[in-house]
Coordinates of C-alpha atoms and ligand atoms in Angstrom, one line a residue:
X286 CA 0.0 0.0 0.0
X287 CA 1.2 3.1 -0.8
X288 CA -0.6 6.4 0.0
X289 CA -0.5 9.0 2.6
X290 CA -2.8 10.1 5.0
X291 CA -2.4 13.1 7.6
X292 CA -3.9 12.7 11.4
X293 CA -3.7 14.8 14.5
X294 CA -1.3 12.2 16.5
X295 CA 0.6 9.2 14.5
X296 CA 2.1 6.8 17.0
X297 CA 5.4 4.3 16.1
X298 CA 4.7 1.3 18.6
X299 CA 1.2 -0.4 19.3
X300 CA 2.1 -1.4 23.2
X301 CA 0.4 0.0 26.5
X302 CA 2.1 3.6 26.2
X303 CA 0.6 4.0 22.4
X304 CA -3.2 2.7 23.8
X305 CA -3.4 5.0 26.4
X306 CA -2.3 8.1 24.1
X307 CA -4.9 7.1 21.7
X308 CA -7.7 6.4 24.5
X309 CA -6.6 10.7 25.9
X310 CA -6.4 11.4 22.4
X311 CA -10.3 10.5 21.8
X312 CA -11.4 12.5 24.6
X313 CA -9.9 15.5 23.0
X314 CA -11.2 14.5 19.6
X315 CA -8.1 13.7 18.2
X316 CA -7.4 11.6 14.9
X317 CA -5.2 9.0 15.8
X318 CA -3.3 6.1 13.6
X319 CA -0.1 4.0 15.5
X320 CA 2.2 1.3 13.2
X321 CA 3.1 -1.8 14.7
X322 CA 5.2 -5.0 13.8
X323 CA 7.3 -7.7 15.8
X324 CA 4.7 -8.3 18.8
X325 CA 1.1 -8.2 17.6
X326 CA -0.9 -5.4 18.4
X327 CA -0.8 -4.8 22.4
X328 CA 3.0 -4.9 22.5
X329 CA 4.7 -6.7 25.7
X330 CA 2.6 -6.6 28.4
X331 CA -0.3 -8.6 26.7
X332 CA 1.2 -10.8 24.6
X333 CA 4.5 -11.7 26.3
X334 CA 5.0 -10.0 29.4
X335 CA 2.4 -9.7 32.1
X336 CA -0.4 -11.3 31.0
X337 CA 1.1 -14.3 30.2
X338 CA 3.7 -14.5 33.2
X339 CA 1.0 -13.7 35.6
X340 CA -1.3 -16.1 34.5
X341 CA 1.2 -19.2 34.7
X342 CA 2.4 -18.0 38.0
X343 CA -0.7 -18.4 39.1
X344 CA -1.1 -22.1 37.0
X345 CA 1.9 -23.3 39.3
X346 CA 1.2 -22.3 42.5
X347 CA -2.0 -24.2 42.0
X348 CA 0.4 -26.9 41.3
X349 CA 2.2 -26.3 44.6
X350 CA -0.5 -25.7 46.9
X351 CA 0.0 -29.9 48.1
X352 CA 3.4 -29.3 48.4
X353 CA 2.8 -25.5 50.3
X354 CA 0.1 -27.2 52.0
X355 CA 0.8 -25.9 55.9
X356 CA -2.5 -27.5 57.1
X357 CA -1.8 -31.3 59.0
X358 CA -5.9 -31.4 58.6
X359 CA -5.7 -31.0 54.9
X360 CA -4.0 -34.0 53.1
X361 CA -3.9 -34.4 49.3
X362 CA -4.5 -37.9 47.7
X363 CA -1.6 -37.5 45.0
X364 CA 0.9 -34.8 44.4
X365 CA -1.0 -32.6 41.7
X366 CA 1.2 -32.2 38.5
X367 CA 0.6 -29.2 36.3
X368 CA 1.1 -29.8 32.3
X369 CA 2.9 -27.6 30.0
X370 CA 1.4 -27.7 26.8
X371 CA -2.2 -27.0 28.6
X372 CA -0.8 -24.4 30.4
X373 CA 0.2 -22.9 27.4
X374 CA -2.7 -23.4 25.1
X375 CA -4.4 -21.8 28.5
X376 CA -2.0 -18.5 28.0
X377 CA -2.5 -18.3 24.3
X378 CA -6.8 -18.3 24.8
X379 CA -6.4 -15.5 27.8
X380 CA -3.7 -13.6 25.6
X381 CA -6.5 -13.7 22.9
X382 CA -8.9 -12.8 24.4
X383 CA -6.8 -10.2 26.2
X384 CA -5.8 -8.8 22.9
X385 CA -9.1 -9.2 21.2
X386 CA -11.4 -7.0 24.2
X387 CA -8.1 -4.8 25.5
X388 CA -6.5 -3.2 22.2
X389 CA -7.9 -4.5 19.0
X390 CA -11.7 -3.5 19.8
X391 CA -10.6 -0.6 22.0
X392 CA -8.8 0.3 18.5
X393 CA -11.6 0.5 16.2
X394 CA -13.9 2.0 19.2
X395 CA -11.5 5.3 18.9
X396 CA -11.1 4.9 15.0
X397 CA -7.2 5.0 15.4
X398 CA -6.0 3.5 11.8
X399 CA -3.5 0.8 12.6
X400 CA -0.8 -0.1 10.0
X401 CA 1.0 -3.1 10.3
X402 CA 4.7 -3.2 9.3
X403 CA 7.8 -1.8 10.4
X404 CA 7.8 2.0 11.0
X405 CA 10.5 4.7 10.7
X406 CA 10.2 8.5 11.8
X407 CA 11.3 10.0 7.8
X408 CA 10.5 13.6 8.4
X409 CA 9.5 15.7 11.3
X410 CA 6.4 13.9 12.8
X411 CA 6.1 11.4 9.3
X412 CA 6.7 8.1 9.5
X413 CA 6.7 5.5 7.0
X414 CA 5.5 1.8 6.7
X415 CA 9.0 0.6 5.3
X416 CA 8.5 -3.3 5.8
X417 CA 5.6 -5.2 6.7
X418 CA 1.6 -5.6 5.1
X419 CA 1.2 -1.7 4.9
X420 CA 5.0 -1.1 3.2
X421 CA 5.0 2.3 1.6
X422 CA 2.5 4.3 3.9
X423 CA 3.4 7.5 5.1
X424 CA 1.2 9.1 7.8
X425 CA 2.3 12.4 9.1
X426 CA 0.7 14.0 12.4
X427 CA 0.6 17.3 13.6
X428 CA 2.2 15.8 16.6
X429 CA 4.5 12.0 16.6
X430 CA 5.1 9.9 19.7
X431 CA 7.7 7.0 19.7
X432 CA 6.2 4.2 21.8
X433 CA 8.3 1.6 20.4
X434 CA 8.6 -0.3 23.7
X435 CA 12.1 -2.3 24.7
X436 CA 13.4 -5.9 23.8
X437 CA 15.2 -8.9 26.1
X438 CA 19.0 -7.9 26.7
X439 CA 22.0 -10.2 26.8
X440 CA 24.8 -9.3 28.5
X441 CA 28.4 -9.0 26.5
X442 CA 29.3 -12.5 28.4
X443 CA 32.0 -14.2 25.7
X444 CA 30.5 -16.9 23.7
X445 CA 26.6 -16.1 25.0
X446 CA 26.2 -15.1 21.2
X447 CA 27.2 -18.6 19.9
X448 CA 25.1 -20.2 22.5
X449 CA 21.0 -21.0 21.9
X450 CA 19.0 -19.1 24.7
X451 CA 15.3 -18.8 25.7
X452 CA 13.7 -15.3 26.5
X453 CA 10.5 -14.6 28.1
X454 CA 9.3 -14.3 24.6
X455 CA 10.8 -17.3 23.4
X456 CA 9.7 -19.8 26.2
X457 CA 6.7 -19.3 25.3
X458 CA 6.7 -21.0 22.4
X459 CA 8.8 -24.1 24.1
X460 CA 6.4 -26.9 24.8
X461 CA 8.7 -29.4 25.5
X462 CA 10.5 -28.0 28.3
X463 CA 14.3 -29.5 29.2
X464 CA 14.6 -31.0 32.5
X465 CA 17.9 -28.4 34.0
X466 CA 17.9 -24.4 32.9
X467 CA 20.4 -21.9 34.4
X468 CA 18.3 -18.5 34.8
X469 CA 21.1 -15.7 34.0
X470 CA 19.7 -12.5 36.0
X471 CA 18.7 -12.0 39.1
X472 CA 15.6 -9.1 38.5
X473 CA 12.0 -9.7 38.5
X474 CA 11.8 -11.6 35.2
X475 CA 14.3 -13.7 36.1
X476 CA 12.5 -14.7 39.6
X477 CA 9.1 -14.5 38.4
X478 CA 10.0 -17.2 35.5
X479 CA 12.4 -19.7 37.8
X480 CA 9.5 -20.3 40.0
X481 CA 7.5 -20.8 37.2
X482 CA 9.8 -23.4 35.5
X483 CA 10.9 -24.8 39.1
X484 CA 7.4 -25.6 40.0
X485 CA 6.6 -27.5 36.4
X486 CA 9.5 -29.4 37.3
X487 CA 12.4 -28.2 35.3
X488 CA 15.6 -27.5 37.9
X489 CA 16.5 -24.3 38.1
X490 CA 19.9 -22.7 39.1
X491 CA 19.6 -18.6 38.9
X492 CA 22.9 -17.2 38.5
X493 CA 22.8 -13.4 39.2
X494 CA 26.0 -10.9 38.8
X495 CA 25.4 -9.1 42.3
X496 CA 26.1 -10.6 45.4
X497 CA 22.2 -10.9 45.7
X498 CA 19.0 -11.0 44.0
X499 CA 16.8 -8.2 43.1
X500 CA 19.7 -5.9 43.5
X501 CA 17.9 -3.1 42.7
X502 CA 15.3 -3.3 45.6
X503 CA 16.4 -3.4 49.3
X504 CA 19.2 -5.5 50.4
X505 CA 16.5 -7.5 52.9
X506 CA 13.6 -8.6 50.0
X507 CA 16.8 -10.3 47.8
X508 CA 17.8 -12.0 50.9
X509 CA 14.5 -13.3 52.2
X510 CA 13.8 -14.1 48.4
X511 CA 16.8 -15.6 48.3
X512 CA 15.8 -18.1 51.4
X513 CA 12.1 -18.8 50.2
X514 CA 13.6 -20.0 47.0
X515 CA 16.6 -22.2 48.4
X516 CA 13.6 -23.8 50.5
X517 CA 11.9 -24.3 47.8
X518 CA 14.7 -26.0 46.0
X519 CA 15.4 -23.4 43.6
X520 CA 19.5 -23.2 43.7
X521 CA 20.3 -19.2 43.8
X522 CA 24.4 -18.5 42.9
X523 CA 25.2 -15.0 43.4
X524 CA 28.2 -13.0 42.9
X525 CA 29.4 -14.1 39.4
X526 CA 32.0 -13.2 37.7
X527 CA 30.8 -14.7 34.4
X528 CA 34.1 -15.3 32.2
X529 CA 32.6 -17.7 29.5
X530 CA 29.3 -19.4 28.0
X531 CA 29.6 -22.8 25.4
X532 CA 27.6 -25.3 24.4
X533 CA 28.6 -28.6 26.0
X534 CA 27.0 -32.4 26.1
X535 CA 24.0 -32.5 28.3
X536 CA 22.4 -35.3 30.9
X537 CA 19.4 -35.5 29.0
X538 CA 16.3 -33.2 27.7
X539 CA 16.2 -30.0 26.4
X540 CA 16.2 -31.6 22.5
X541 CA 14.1 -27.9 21.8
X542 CA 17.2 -25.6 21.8
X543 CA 20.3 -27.6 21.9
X544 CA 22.2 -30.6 23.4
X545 CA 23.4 -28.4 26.6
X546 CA 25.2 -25.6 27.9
X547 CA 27.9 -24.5 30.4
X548 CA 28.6 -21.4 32.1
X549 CA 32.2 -20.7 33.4
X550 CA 32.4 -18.1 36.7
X551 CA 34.0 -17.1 39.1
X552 CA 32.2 -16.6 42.4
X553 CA 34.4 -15.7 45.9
X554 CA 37.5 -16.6 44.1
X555 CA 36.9 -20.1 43.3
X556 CA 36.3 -21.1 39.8
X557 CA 33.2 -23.1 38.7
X558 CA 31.5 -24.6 35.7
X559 CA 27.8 -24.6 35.6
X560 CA 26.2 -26.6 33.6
X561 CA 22.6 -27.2 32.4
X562 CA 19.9 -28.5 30.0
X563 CA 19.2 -25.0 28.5
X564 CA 20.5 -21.8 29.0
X565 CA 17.7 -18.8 29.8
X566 CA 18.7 -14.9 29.8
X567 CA 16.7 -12.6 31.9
X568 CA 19.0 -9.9 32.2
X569 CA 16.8 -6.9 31.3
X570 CA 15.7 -5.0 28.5
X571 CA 16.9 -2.7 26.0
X572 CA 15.0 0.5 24.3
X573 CA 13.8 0.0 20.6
X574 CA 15.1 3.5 19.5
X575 CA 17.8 2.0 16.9
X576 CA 16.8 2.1 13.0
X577 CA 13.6 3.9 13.6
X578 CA 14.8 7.4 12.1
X579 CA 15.1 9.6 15.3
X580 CA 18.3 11.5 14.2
X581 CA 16.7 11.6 10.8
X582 CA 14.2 14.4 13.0
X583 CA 16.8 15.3 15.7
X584 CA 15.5 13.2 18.3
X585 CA 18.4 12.9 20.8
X586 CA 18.7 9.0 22.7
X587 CA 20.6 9.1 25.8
X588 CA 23.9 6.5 26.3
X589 CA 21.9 3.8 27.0
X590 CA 20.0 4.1 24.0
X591 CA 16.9 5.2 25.5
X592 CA 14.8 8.4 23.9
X593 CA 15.8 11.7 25.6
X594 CA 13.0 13.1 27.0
X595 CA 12.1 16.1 29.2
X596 CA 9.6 16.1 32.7
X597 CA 7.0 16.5 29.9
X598 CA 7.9 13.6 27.7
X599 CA 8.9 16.2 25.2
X600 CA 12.2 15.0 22.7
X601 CA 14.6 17.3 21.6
X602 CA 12.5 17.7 18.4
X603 CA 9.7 19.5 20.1
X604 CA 6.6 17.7 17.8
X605 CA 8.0 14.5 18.8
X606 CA 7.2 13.0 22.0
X607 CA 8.1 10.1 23.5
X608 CA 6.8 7.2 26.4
X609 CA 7.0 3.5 28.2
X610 CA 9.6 1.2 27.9
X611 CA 11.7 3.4 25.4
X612 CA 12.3 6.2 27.8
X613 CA 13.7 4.0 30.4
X614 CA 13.2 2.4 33.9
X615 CA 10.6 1.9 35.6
X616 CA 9.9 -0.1 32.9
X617 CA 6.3 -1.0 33.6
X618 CA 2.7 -1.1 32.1
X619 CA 0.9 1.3 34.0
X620 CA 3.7 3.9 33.7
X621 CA 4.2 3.3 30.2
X622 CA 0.3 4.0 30.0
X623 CA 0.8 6.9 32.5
X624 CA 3.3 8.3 30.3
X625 CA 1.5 8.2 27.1
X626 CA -1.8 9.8 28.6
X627 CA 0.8 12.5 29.8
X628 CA 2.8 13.2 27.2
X629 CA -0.5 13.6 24.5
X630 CA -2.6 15.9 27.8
X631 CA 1.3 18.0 27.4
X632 CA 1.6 18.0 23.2
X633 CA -1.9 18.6 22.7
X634 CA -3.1 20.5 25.8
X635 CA 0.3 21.8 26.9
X636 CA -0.6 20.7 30.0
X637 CA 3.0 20.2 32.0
X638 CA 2.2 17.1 33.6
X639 CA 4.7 14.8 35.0
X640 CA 5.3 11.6 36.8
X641 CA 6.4 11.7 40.2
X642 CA 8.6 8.8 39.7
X643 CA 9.6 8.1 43.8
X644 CA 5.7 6.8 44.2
X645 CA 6.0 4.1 41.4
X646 CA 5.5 0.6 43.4
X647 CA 7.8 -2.3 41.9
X648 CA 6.2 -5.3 42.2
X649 CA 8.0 -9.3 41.5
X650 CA 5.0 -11.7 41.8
X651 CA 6.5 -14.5 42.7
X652 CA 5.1 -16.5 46.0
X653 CA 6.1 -15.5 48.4
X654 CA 5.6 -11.3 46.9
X655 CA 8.0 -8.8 46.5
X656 CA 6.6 -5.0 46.4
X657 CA 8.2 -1.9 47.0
X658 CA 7.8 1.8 46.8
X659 CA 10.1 4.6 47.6
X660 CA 13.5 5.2 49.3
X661 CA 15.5 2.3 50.5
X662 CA 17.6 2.3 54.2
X663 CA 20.8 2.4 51.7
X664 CA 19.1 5.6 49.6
X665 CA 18.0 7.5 53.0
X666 CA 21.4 6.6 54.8
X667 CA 23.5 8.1 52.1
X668 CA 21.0 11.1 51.6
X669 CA 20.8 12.1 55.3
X670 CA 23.4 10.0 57.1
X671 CA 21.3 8.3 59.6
X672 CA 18.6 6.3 59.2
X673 CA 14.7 6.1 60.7
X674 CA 13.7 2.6 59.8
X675 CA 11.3 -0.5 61.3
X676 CA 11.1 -4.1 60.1
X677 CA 8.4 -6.5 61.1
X678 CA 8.6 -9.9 60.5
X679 CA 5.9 -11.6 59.3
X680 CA 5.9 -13.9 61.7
X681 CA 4.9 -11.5 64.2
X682 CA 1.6 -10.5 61.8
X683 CA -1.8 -12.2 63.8
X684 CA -3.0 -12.9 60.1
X685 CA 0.2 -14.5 58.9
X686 CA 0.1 -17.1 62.2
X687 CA -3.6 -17.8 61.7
X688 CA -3.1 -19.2 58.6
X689 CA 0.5 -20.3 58.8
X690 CA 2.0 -18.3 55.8
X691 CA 4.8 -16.4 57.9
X692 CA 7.2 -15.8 55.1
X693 CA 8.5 -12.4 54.5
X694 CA 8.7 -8.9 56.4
X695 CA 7.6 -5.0 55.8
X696 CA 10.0 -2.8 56.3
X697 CA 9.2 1.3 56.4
X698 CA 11.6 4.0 56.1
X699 CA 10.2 7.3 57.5
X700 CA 12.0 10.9 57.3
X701 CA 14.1 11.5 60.4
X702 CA 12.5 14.7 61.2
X703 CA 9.1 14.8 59.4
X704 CA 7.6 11.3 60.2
X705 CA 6.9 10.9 56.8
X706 CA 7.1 7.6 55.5
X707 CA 9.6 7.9 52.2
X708 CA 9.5 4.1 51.4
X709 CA 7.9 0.7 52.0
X710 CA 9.5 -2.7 51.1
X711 CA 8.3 -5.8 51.8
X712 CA 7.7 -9.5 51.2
X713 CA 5.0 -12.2 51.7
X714 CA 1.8 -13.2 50.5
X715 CA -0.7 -10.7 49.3
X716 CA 2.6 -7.8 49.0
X717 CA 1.5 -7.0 45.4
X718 CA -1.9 -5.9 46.5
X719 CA -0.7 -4.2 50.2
X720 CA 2.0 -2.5 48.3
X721 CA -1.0 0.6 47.3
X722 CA -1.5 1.2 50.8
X723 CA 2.2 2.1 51.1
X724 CA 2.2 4.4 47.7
X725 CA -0.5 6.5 48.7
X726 CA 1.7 7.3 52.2
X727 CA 4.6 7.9 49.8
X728 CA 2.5 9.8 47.1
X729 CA 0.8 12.3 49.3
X730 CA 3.1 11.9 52.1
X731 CA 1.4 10.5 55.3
X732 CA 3.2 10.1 58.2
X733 CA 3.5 7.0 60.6
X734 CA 0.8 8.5 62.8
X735 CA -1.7 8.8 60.5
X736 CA -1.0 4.8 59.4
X737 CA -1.3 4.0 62.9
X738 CA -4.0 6.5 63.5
X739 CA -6.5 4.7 60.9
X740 CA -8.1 1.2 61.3
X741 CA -7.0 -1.7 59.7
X742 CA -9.1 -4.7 59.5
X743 CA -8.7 -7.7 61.3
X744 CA -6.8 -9.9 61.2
X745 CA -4.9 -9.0 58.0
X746 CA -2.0 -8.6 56.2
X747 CA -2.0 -5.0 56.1
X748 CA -1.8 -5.0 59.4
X749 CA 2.1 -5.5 59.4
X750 CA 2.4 -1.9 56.9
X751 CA 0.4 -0.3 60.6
X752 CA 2.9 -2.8 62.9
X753 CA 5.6 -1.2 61.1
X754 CA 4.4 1.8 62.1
X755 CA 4.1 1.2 65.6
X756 CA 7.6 -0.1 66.1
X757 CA 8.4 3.7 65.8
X758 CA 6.3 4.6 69.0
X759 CA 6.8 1.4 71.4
X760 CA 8.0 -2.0 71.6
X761 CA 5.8 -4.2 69.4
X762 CA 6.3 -7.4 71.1
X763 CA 3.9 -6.3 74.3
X764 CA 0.6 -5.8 71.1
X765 CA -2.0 -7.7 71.5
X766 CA -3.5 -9.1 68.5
X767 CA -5.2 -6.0 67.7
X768 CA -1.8 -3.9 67.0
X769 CA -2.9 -1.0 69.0
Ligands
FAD91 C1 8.2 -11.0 31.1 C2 7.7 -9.7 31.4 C3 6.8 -9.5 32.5 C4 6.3 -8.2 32.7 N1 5.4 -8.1 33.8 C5 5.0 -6.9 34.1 C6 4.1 -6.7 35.2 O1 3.7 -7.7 35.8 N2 3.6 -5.5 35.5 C7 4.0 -4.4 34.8 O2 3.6 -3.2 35.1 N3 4.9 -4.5 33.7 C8 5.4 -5.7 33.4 N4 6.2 -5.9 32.3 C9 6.7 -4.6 31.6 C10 5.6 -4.2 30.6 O3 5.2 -5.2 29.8 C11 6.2 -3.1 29.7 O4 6.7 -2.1 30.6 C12 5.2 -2.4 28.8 O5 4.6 -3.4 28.0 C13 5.9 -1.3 28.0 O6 4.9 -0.8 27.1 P1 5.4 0.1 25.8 O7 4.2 0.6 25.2 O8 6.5 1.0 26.2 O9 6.1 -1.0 24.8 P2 5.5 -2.3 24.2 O10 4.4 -2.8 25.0 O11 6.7 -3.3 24.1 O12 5.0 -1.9 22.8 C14 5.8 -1.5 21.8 C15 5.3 -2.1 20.4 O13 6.0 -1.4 19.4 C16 6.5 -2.4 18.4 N5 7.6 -1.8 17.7 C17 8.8 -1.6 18.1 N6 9.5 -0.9 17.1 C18 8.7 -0.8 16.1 C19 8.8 -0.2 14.8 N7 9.9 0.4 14.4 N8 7.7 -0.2 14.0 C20 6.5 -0.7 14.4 N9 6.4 -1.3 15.6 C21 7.4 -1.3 16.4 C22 6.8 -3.6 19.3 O14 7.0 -4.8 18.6 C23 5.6 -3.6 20.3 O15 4.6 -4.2 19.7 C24 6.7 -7.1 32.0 C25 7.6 -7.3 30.9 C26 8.1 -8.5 30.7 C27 9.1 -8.7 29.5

């Protein structure tokens, strides 16, 4: 197809950040068209990222409840088994569906023209279809936003390029899973998928770089993570010094991607070998910003390749805008959203809205959760030089000892002087869904007092974000159950 067409907004990308531009974009009557190739329409989130990760998390901890089963008066007949391939077909039908209700029909409701193929910026806010079903389109807007998402990274680790690997995209599509993988990366994809694989019954050894897990988050959520996996028999190596990847000859399995592979390191000193079935890479992502025309229209990418942006999503070719995963961390769906809602409310409205970036929760759904939201002890030590922190233990939680699921801690960090509580980390069950409690405190900045001042309800999990609280003002192990 070859024509030309002119809109108000043309978006490269179809993923979270280009559906909510389009869905602000209709309240202000704007025309709308994106392009989009590689992932089908809905980008990461629905077809590969959350949707499907979420949804065969929660597969296999059905699969575990026997084995996770705390209760003496509950006994299971046969340890359950969860299969693969239905799991799968399970994914595809939600994704579907997903796909189908979330972006395709919310699509046409807004009239946005979609063209499929691979889209460069050519000039100013133009872009053209240049591979793909709708080669040769150009669409030109009054205003362009690059929403062009990021991709799995590998690490420059020699011989990693020789070697077959499995993404989070590509495992997918694996059916026939091997029976060893060694996880490289130690972040949230790299937990949430080892549990995943570990409870189907592949065994998993995650070797991360840092000298703990989740290095990004506080030092005591990699730890405890660290211990709820070894217990569950997930082998955690931290501390790598990677020095080599190869192929090598493998125990058995894994006839999907290749006969086996090996992973030289060096951890405390000692050299070690590795070895394993298959070899998975969850070491991040990477911004789509290269061969998609930006210096063609003077749009600036920073060193790590991600799209320069101001506080207003603004590039440094001010009809260009840009949002989600090609921006940079936190790379996350509802930011990604949040920044394409603000950056079309700034180009069209000139609104100035920004993203207040400290109240962004983190969340690793593995069980037991990981959330966060704020600063860290480390952050607020090296900030102020002292530190105002609490930890509970879950342990310590009435809820968590009624129904025996005492994994995991909450630990608040409040301003020295202010009482305000800067940052919440925890982990244990439910964490994903406690974790808003904490980024409202952090958003509009409550203090401990007014945590502790406002009824929780009993007995809950929450309740440890309020016991928290109270281990500010008195000693917490003279509470009754009512934390008051
Ligand atoms: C395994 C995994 C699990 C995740 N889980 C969560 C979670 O639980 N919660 C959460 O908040 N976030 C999660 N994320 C992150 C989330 O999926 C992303 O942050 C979000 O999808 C980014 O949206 P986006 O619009 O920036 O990019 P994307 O959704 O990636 O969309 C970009 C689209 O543009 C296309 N494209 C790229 N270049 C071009 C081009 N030149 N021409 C045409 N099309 C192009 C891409 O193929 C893609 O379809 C997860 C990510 C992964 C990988």
């Amino acid at each position: 197809m070859t024509h030309t067409s002119d809109y108000d907004l043309v978006i490269l990308g179809g993923g979270a950040a280009a559906f909510a531009a389009i869905t602000e974009a209709s309240r202000r009557d704007l025309s709308t068209a994106m392009v989009n190739t590689g992932l089908p329409i809905g980008g990461t989130c629905v077809n590969v990222g959350c949707v499907p990760s979420k949804h065969l998390l929660a597969v296999v901890e059905n699969g575990a409840a026997a084995a996770e089963n705390p209760f003496d008066a509950v006994r299971y007949p046969e340890e359950p088994t969860v299969d693969w391939a239905d799991a799968l077909d399970g994914t595809n039908e939600l994704v579907e569906r997903f796909r189908q209700e979330n972006y395709v029909d919310v699509a046409e409701h807004f009239e946005t023209d979609i063209y499929e193929g691979y889209g460069q910026l050519v000039d100013d806010t133009t872009i053209e279809v240049v591979d793909g079903a709708d080669e040769g389109a150009h669409i030109t807007g009054e205003k362009a936003l690059v929403a062009t998402g990021s991709s799995p990274w590998a690490p420059p680790i020699d011989g990693l390029d020789d070697v077959d690997y499995y993404t989070s995209e590509t495992i997918l599509e694996e059916r026939d899973l091997p029976e060893s993988i060694l996880m490289l990366g130690g972040g949230y994809i790299a937990l949430e998928w080892g549990q995943i694989l570990h409870r189907v019954g592949v065994d998993v050894t995650v070797l991360q770089r840092s000298d703990r897990i989740l290095s990004d988050m506080e030092g005591q959520l990699g730890r405890e993570m660290q211990r709820a996996f070894e217990e569950e028999g997930i082998e955690v190596v931290t501390g790598n010094d990677f020095r080599r990847v190869h192929a090598s000859a493998a125990d058995g399995g894994a006839e999907a991607i290749q006969s086996g592979v090996a992973v030289e390191t060096t951890v405390d000193g000692t050299e070690r070998t590795i070895t394993g079935d298959a070899l998975f890479v969850a070491t991040g992502v990477q911004p789509n910003s290269e061969g998609i025309g930006l210096e063609t229209v003077g749009v600036e990418t920073n060193d790590d390749g991600t799209v320069h942006v101001d506080e207003h999503f603004q590039t440094t070719n001010p009809d260009v805008y840009a949002a989600g995963d090609v921006i940079g961390e936190p790379e996350l769906e509802t930011v990604a959203a949040k920044e394409g809602n603000h950056a079309v409310k700034n180009a069209f409205g000139n609104e100035g809205v920004s993203i207040d970036y400290d109240a962004v929760p983190a969340v690793v759904f593995t069980s037991p959760e990981v959330a966060a939201v704020g600063t860290t002890e480390r952050e607020y030590m090296d900030e102020h030089g002292t530190c105002s922190c609490r930890t509970v233990q879950m342990e310590d939680v009435p809820r968590a000892k009624a129904v025996k699921n005492t994994d995991g801690l909450v630990q608040v960090v409040k301003h020295h002087e202010t009482d305000e509580i800067v940052g919440v980390h925890m982990v244990g069950p439910r964490a994903a869904d406690m974790i808003m409690e904490a980024t409202l405190a952090v958003k509009v900045g409550l203090t401990v007092d007014d945590i502790i001042d406002t009824v929780h309800p009993f007995p809950t999990f929450s309740e440890a974000i309020k016991q928290a609280c109270q281990a500010f003002r008195r000693d917490t192990s003279t509470m009754s159950c009512c934390i008051e």
